[in-house]
Amino acid sequence: MSRIGKKPISIPDGVTATVDGQTVKAKGSKGELSFVVNDEVLVKLENGKSEFEIELKYYEGAPVIREIARVSKPGRRVYVSAKTIPHIANGLGISVLSTPKGVMADHNAREQNVGGEILCRVV
């Protein structure tokens, strides 16, 4: 893992963040976001509300997350409907979508029956 992968993620002033198990909730002036983090990622809240530390989990010496790939690019946006959201690695990976209801994982978009722009995929 590179050193950049071990740096903390700073949370801007005016945004409050809470962690409840694997659920991360952030609330700010533009709204509220809740996301369930995959079990392979460890999330800790440090210094009250100022930083998250995300550590990748390893299995037999190899990182569990093998690839994070950008799908939509400035020159080529990829949009899908709720019925055509692709299954990544036969359901073992996830797609991250930007939908009218906010940024969410592919399984959440299917549950809420919304489509949108595929931002990236995680395998």
Short mmCIF file of N, CA and C in Angstrom, two decimals:
data_model
loop_
_atom_site.label_atom_id
_atom_site.label_comp_id
_atom_site.label_asym_id
_atom_site.label_seq_id
_atom_site.Cartn_x
_atom_site.Cartn_y
_atom_site.Cartn_z
N MET A 1 0.85 -1.17 0.00
CA MET A 1 0.00 0.00 0.00
C MET A 1 0.89 1.23 0.00
N SER A 2 0.48 2.24 -0.74
CA SER A 2 1.26 3.47 -0.79
C SER A 2 1.05 4.28 0.48
N ARG A 3 1.94 5.22 0.71
CA ARG A 3 1.82 6.07 1.89
C ARG A 3 0.57 6.94 1.82
N ILE A 4 0.17 7.34 0.63
CA ILE A 4 -1.02 8.18 0.49
C ILE A 4 -2.27 7.44 0.98
N GLY A 5 -2.29 6.11 0.87
CA GLY A 5 -3.43 5.33 1.33
C GLY A 5 -3.58 5.30 2.83
N LYS A 6 -2.54 5.68 3.56
CA LYS A 6 -2.60 5.66 5.02
C LYS A 6 -2.85 7.03 5.62
N LYS A 7 -2.99 8.06 4.78
CA LYS A 7 -3.23 9.41 5.29
C LYS A 7 -4.68 9.56 5.73
N PRO A 8 -4.94 10.33 6.79
CA PRO A 8 -6.32 10.53 7.25
C PRO A 8 -7.11 11.40 6.28
N ILE A 9 -8.42 11.21 6.29
CA ILE A 9 -9.32 12.02 5.47
C ILE A 9 -9.86 13.13 6.36
N SER A 10 -9.59 14.38 5.99
CA SER A 10 -10.05 15.52 6.79
C SER A 10 -11.51 15.83 6.47
N ILE A 11 -12.24 16.22 7.50
CA ILE A 11 -13.63 16.62 7.35
C ILE A 11 -13.70 18.13 7.48
N PRO A 12 -14.33 18.83 6.52
CA PRO A 12 -14.36 20.29 6.56
C PRO A 12 -15.12 20.82 7.78
N ASP A 13 -14.82 22.07 8.15
CA ASP A 13 -15.56 22.73 9.22
C ASP A 13 -17.02 22.86 8.81
N GLY A 14 -17.92 22.78 9.76
CA GLY A 14 -19.34 22.90 9.47
C GLY A 14 -19.98 21.57 9.12
N VAL A 15 -19.20 20.52 9.05
CA VAL A 15 -19.72 19.18 8.76
C VAL A 15 -19.52 18.31 9.99
N THR A 16 -20.60 17.66 10.42
CA THR A 16 -20.49 16.74 11.54
C THR A 16 -20.56 15.32 11.00
N ALA A 17 -19.73 14.46 11.53
CA ALA A 17 -19.69 13.07 11.08
C ALA A 17 -19.76 12.15 12.27
N THR A 18 -20.50 11.05 12.11
CA THR A 18 -20.61 10.05 13.16
C THR A 18 -20.39 8.67 12.55
N VAL A 19 -19.90 7.77 13.36
CA VAL A 19 -19.69 6.39 12.94
C VAL A 19 -20.43 5.49 13.91
N ASP A 20 -21.29 4.62 13.37
CA ASP A 20 -22.02 3.65 14.17
C ASP A 20 -21.79 2.28 13.54
N GLY A 21 -20.81 1.56 14.04
CA GLY A 21 -20.44 0.28 13.43
C GLY A 21 -19.83 0.53 12.07
N GLN A 22 -20.46 0.05 11.02
CA GLN A 22 -19.97 0.26 9.65
C GLN A 22 -20.76 1.34 8.93
N THR A 23 -21.65 2.06 9.64
CA THR A 23 -22.43 3.13 9.03
C THR A 23 -21.79 4.48 9.33
N VAL A 24 -21.51 5.23 8.27
CA VAL A 24 -20.93 6.57 8.39
C VAL A 24 -22.01 7.57 8.03
N LYS A 25 -22.24 8.55 8.89
CA LYS A 25 -23.22 9.60 8.63
C LYS A 25 -22.53 10.95 8.68
N ALA A 26 -22.78 11.77 7.65
CA ALA A 26 -22.21 13.12 7.60
C ALA A 26 -23.35 14.09 7.37
N LYS A 27 -23.32 15.22 8.09
CA LYS A 27 -24.37 16.23 7.97
C LYS A 27 -23.70 17.58 7.85
N GLY A 28 -24.12 18.34 6.84
CA GLY A 28 -23.55 19.66 6.61
C GLY A 28 -24.59 20.61 6.06
N SER A 29 -24.13 21.76 5.56
CA SER A 29 -25.04 22.79 5.08
C SER A 29 -25.78 22.37 3.81
N LYS A 30 -25.22 21.44 3.04
CA LYS A 30 -25.84 21.02 1.79
C LYS A 30 -26.71 19.78 1.93
N GLY A 31 -26.80 19.23 3.13
CA GLY A 31 -27.65 18.07 3.34
C GLY A 31 -27.00 17.02 4.21
N GLU A 32 -27.58 15.83 4.15
CA GLU A 32 -27.13 14.73 4.99
C GLU A 32 -26.85 13.51 4.11
N LEU A 33 -25.81 12.77 4.46
CA LEU A 33 -25.42 11.59 3.71
C LEU A 33 -25.15 10.45 4.68
N SER A 34 -25.66 9.27 4.36
CA SER A 34 -25.42 8.09 5.17
C SER A 34 -24.94 6.99 4.25
N PHE A 35 -23.91 6.26 4.65
CA PHE A 35 -23.34 5.23 3.81
C PHE A 35 -22.87 4.08 4.68
N VAL A 36 -23.20 2.87 4.27
CA VAL A 36 -22.72 1.68 4.96
C VAL A 36 -21.43 1.24 4.28
N VAL A 37 -20.35 1.22 5.05
CA VAL A 37 -19.04 0.88 4.52
C VAL A 37 -18.88 -0.63 4.50
N ASN A 38 -18.26 -1.13 3.45
CA ASN A 38 -18.02 -2.55 3.30
C ASN A 38 -17.24 -3.08 4.50
N ASP A 39 -17.46 -4.34 4.86
CA ASP A 39 -16.79 -4.95 6.02
C ASP A 39 -15.28 -5.01 5.87
N GLU A 40 -14.77 -4.92 4.63
CA GLU A 40 -13.33 -5.00 4.41
C GLU A 40 -12.61 -3.71 4.78
N VAL A 41 -13.36 -2.64 5.06
CA VAL A 41 -12.76 -1.35 5.39
C VAL A 41 -13.06 -1.03 6.85
N LEU A 42 -12.04 -0.68 7.61
CA LEU A 42 -12.19 -0.31 9.01
C LEU A 42 -12.30 1.21 9.10
N VAL A 43 -13.35 1.72 9.74
CA VAL A 43 -13.56 3.15 9.85
C VAL A 43 -13.55 3.54 11.32
N LYS A 44 -12.73 4.54 11.67
CA LYS A 44 -12.67 5.05 13.03
C LYS A 44 -12.80 6.56 12.98
N LEU A 45 -13.50 7.13 13.95
CA LEU A 45 -13.62 8.58 14.07
C LEU A 45 -12.66 9.03 15.15
N GLU A 46 -11.78 9.97 14.81
CA GLU A 46 -10.79 10.45 15.77
C GLU A 46 -10.95 11.95 15.97
N ASN A 47 -10.48 12.43 17.12
CA ASN A 47 -10.51 13.86 17.46
C ASN A 47 -11.92 14.43 17.38
N GLY A 48 -12.88 13.74 17.96
CA GLY A 48 -14.24 14.23 17.95
C GLY A 48 -14.90 14.09 16.60
N LYS A 49 -14.69 15.06 15.73
CA LYS A 49 -15.31 15.01 14.41
C LYS A 49 -14.37 15.45 13.31
N SER A 50 -13.07 15.48 13.58
CA SER A 50 -12.18 16.10 12.61
C SER A 50 -11.59 15.15 11.57
N GLU A 51 -11.40 13.88 11.88
CA GLU A 51 -10.73 13.00 10.93
C GLU A 51 -11.31 11.59 10.98
N PHE A 52 -11.34 10.95 9.82
CA PHE A 52 -11.63 9.53 9.73
C PHE A 52 -10.32 8.83 9.42
N GLU A 53 -10.12 7.68 9.99
CA GLU A 53 -8.98 6.86 9.59
C GLU A 53 -9.54 5.59 8.98
N ILE A 54 -9.24 5.38 7.73
CA ILE A 54 -9.74 4.20 7.03
C ILE A 54 -8.55 3.30 6.77
N GLU A 55 -8.62 2.09 7.26
CA GLU A 55 -7.54 1.12 7.06
C GLU A 55 -8.07 -0.03 6.21
N LEU A 56 -7.33 -0.38 5.19
CA LEU A 56 -7.73 -1.52 4.38
C LEU A 56 -7.43 -2.81 5.12
N LYS A 57 -8.34 -3.76 5.00
CA LYS A 57 -8.11 -5.06 5.60
C LYS A 57 -7.33 -5.93 4.62
N TYR A 58 -6.60 -6.87 5.17
CA TYR A 58 -5.80 -7.78 4.37
C TYR A 58 -6.23 -9.21 4.65
N TYR A 59 -6.11 -10.06 3.64
CA TYR A 59 -6.39 -11.48 3.78
C TYR A 59 -5.20 -12.25 3.22
N GLU A 60 -4.55 -13.01 4.06
CA GLU A 60 -3.35 -13.77 3.70
C GLU A 60 -2.29 -12.88 3.06
N GLY A 61 -2.10 -11.70 3.62
CA GLY A 61 -1.05 -10.79 3.17
C GLY A 61 -1.39 -9.94 1.97
N ALA A 62 -2.55 -10.14 1.36
CA ALA A 62 -2.93 -9.35 0.18
C ALA A 62 -4.12 -8.46 0.54
N PRO A 63 -4.16 -7.23 0.00
CA PRO A 63 -5.29 -6.35 0.30
C PRO A 63 -6.60 -6.94 -0.25
N VAL A 64 -7.68 -6.78 0.51
CA VAL A 64 -8.97 -7.31 0.09
C VAL A 64 -9.49 -6.53 -1.12
N ILE A 65 -9.31 -5.22 -1.12
CA ILE A 65 -9.71 -4.40 -2.27
C ILE A 65 -8.54 -4.40 -3.25
N ARG A 66 -8.77 -4.98 -4.42
CA ARG A 66 -7.70 -5.10 -5.41
C ARG A 66 -7.66 -3.93 -6.39
N GLU A 67 -8.82 -3.35 -6.68
CA GLU A 67 -8.86 -2.34 -7.74
C GLU A 67 -9.96 -1.32 -7.47
N ILE A 68 -9.63 -0.06 -7.66
CA ILE A 68 -10.62 1.01 -7.69
C ILE A 68 -10.42 1.69 -9.03
N ALA A 69 -11.41 1.57 -9.91
CA ALA A 69 -11.26 2.08 -11.27
C ALA A 69 -12.32 3.13 -11.57
N ARG A 70 -11.91 4.22 -12.18
CA ARG A 70 -12.81 5.29 -12.59
C ARG A 70 -13.56 4.83 -13.83
N VAL A 71 -14.88 5.03 -13.86
CA VAL A 71 -15.69 4.62 -15.00
C VAL A 71 -16.05 5.84 -15.83
N SER A 72 -16.77 6.81 -15.24
CA SER A 72 -17.10 8.04 -15.96
C SER A 72 -15.90 8.97 -15.94
N LYS A 73 -15.66 9.58 -17.09
CA LYS A 73 -14.54 10.52 -17.22
C LYS A 73 -15.10 11.82 -17.78
N PRO A 74 -14.36 12.91 -17.70
CA PRO A 74 -14.88 14.17 -18.24
C PRO A 74 -15.29 14.09 -19.71
N GLY A 75 -14.59 13.31 -20.51
CA GLY A 75 -14.93 13.20 -21.93
C GLY A 75 -15.93 12.12 -22.25
N ARG A 76 -16.23 11.25 -21.29
CA ARG A 76 -17.14 10.14 -21.54
C ARG A 76 -17.88 9.78 -20.25
N ARG A 77 -19.09 10.24 -20.13
CA ARG A 77 -19.92 9.93 -18.96
C ARG A 77 -20.69 8.65 -19.22
N VAL A 78 -20.83 7.83 -18.18
CA VAL A 78 -21.54 6.56 -18.31
C VAL A 78 -22.77 6.62 -17.41
N TYR A 79 -23.95 6.58 -18.04
CA TYR A 79 -25.22 6.64 -17.31
C TYR A 79 -25.95 5.31 -17.46
N VAL A 80 -26.64 4.90 -16.40
CA VAL A 80 -27.41 3.66 -16.42
C VAL A 80 -28.76 3.89 -15.75
N SER A 81 -29.74 3.08 -16.16
CA SER A 81 -31.02 3.09 -15.46
C SER A 81 -30.94 2.10 -14.30
N ALA A 82 -31.94 2.10 -13.46
CA ALA A 82 -31.93 1.20 -12.30
C ALA A 82 -31.89 -0.26 -12.73
N LYS A 83 -32.52 -0.57 -13.87
CA LYS A 83 -32.57 -1.96 -14.33
C LYS A 83 -31.28 -2.41 -15.00
N THR A 84 -30.44 -1.47 -15.43
CA THR A 84 -29.22 -1.85 -16.16
C THR A 84 -27.94 -1.59 -15.36
N ILE A 85 -28.05 -1.42 -14.05
CA ILE A 85 -26.84 -1.24 -13.22
C ILE A 85 -26.06 -2.55 -13.25
N PRO A 86 -24.79 -2.52 -13.66
CA PRO A 86 -24.04 -3.77 -13.80
C PRO A 86 -23.66 -4.38 -12.44
N HIS A 87 -23.58 -5.70 -12.43
CA HIS A 87 -23.07 -6.43 -11.26
C HIS A 87 -21.56 -6.55 -11.45
N ILE A 88 -20.78 -6.07 -10.50
CA ILE A 88 -19.33 -6.08 -10.59
C ILE A 88 -18.79 -7.37 -9.97
N ALA A 89 -17.97 -8.09 -10.70
CA ALA A 89 -17.33 -9.33 -10.23
C ALA A 89 -18.35 -10.29 -9.63
N ASN A 90 -19.46 -10.48 -10.36
CA ASN A 90 -20.54 -11.39 -9.93
C ASN A 90 -21.07 -11.05 -8.54
N GLY A 91 -21.16 -9.77 -8.22
CA GLY A 91 -21.70 -9.33 -6.95
C GLY A 91 -20.68 -9.17 -5.84
N LEU A 92 -19.42 -9.49 -6.09
CA LEU A 92 -18.39 -9.36 -5.06
C LEU A 92 -17.83 -7.94 -5.00
N GLY A 93 -17.99 -7.16 -6.05
CA GLY A 93 -17.53 -5.78 -6.08
C GLY A 93 -18.73 -4.84 -6.06
N ILE A 94 -18.45 -3.53 -6.03
CA ILE A 94 -19.54 -2.55 -6.05
C ILE A 94 -19.24 -1.47 -7.08
N SER A 95 -20.31 -0.83 -7.55
CA SER A 95 -20.20 0.38 -8.36
C SER A 95 -20.66 1.53 -7.48
N VAL A 96 -20.06 2.69 -7.64
CA VAL A 96 -20.49 3.89 -6.93
C VAL A 96 -21.18 4.77 -7.95
N LEU A 97 -22.43 5.15 -7.66
CA LEU A 97 -23.24 5.92 -8.59
C LEU A 97 -23.60 7.28 -8.01
N SER A 98 -23.69 8.27 -8.88
CA SER A 98 -24.23 9.57 -8.52
C SER A 98 -25.66 9.60 -9.04
N THR A 99 -26.62 9.63 -8.13
CA THR A 99 -28.03 9.57 -8.49
C THR A 99 -28.73 10.85 -8.06
N PRO A 100 -29.98 11.06 -8.49
CA PRO A 100 -30.74 12.22 -8.00
C PRO A 100 -30.94 12.20 -6.48
N LYS A 101 -30.82 11.02 -5.86
CA LYS A 101 -30.97 10.90 -4.41
C LYS A 101 -29.64 10.92 -3.68
N GLY A 102 -28.54 11.22 -4.39
CA GLY A 102 -27.23 11.31 -3.78
C GLY A 102 -26.29 10.23 -4.28
N VAL A 103 -25.07 10.25 -3.77
CA VAL A 103 -24.06 9.26 -4.15
C VAL A 103 -24.30 8.00 -3.33
N MET A 104 -24.36 6.85 -4.01
CA MET A 104 -24.64 5.60 -3.31
C MET A 104 -24.03 4.41 -4.04
N ALA A 105 -23.97 3.30 -3.35
CA ALA A 105 -23.48 2.05 -3.93
C ALA A 105 -24.55 1.45 -4.84
N ASP A 106 -24.13 0.55 -5.72
CA ASP A 106 -25.05 -0.03 -6.69
C ASP A 106 -26.22 -0.77 -6.04
N HIS A 107 -25.98 -1.50 -4.96
CA HIS A 107 -27.08 -2.24 -4.32
C HIS A 107 -28.11 -1.29 -3.71
N ASN A 108 -27.67 -0.14 -3.20
CA ASN A 108 -28.62 0.85 -2.66
C ASN A 108 -29.44 1.47 -3.78
N ALA A 109 -28.81 1.73 -4.93
CA ALA A 109 -29.53 2.30 -6.07
C ALA A 109 -30.58 1.32 -6.59
N ARG A 110 -30.25 0.03 -6.61
CA ARG A 110 -31.23 -0.97 -7.05
C ARG A 110 -32.41 -1.03 -6.08
N GLU A 111 -32.12 -0.98 -4.77
CA GLU A 111 -33.19 -1.01 -3.77
C GLU A 111 -34.12 0.18 -3.90
N GLN A 112 -33.55 1.37 -4.18
CA GLN A 112 -34.35 2.59 -4.29
C GLN A 112 -34.86 2.82 -5.71
N ASN A 113 -34.52 1.91 -6.64
CA ASN A 113 -34.97 1.96 -8.02
C ASN A 113 -34.61 3.28 -8.70
N VAL A 114 -33.35 3.69 -8.56
CA VAL A 114 -32.85 4.89 -9.22
C VAL A 114 -31.59 4.56 -10.02
N GLY A 115 -31.44 5.22 -11.13
CA GLY A 115 -30.24 5.09 -11.94
C GLY A 115 -29.41 6.34 -11.79
N GLY A 116 -28.35 6.44 -12.57
CA GLY A 116 -27.51 7.63 -12.52
C GLY A 116 -26.19 7.40 -13.22
N GLU A 117 -25.22 8.22 -12.88
CA GLU A 117 -23.90 8.15 -13.49
C GLU A 117 -23.01 7.22 -12.67
N ILE A 118 -22.35 6.28 -13.34
CA ILE A 118 -21.41 5.38 -12.65
C ILE A 118 -20.10 6.13 -12.48
N LEU A 119 -19.71 6.39 -11.24
CA LEU A 119 -18.47 7.12 -10.96
C LEU A 119 -17.26 6.19 -10.98
N CYS A 120 -17.34 5.07 -10.26
CA CYS A 120 -16.21 4.14 -10.20
C CYS A 120 -16.70 2.76 -9.81
N ARG A 121 -15.79 1.80 -9.91
CA ARG A 121 -16.08 0.44 -9.46
C ARG A 121 -14.98 0.00 -8.51
N VAL A 122 -15.36 -0.78 -7.51
CA VAL A 122 -14.42 -1.28 -6.51
C VAL A 122 -14.48 -2.80 -6.53
N VAL A 123 -13.31 -3.43 -6.74
CA VAL A 123 -13.24 -4.89 -6.79
C VAL A 123 -12.26 -5.36 -5.74
#
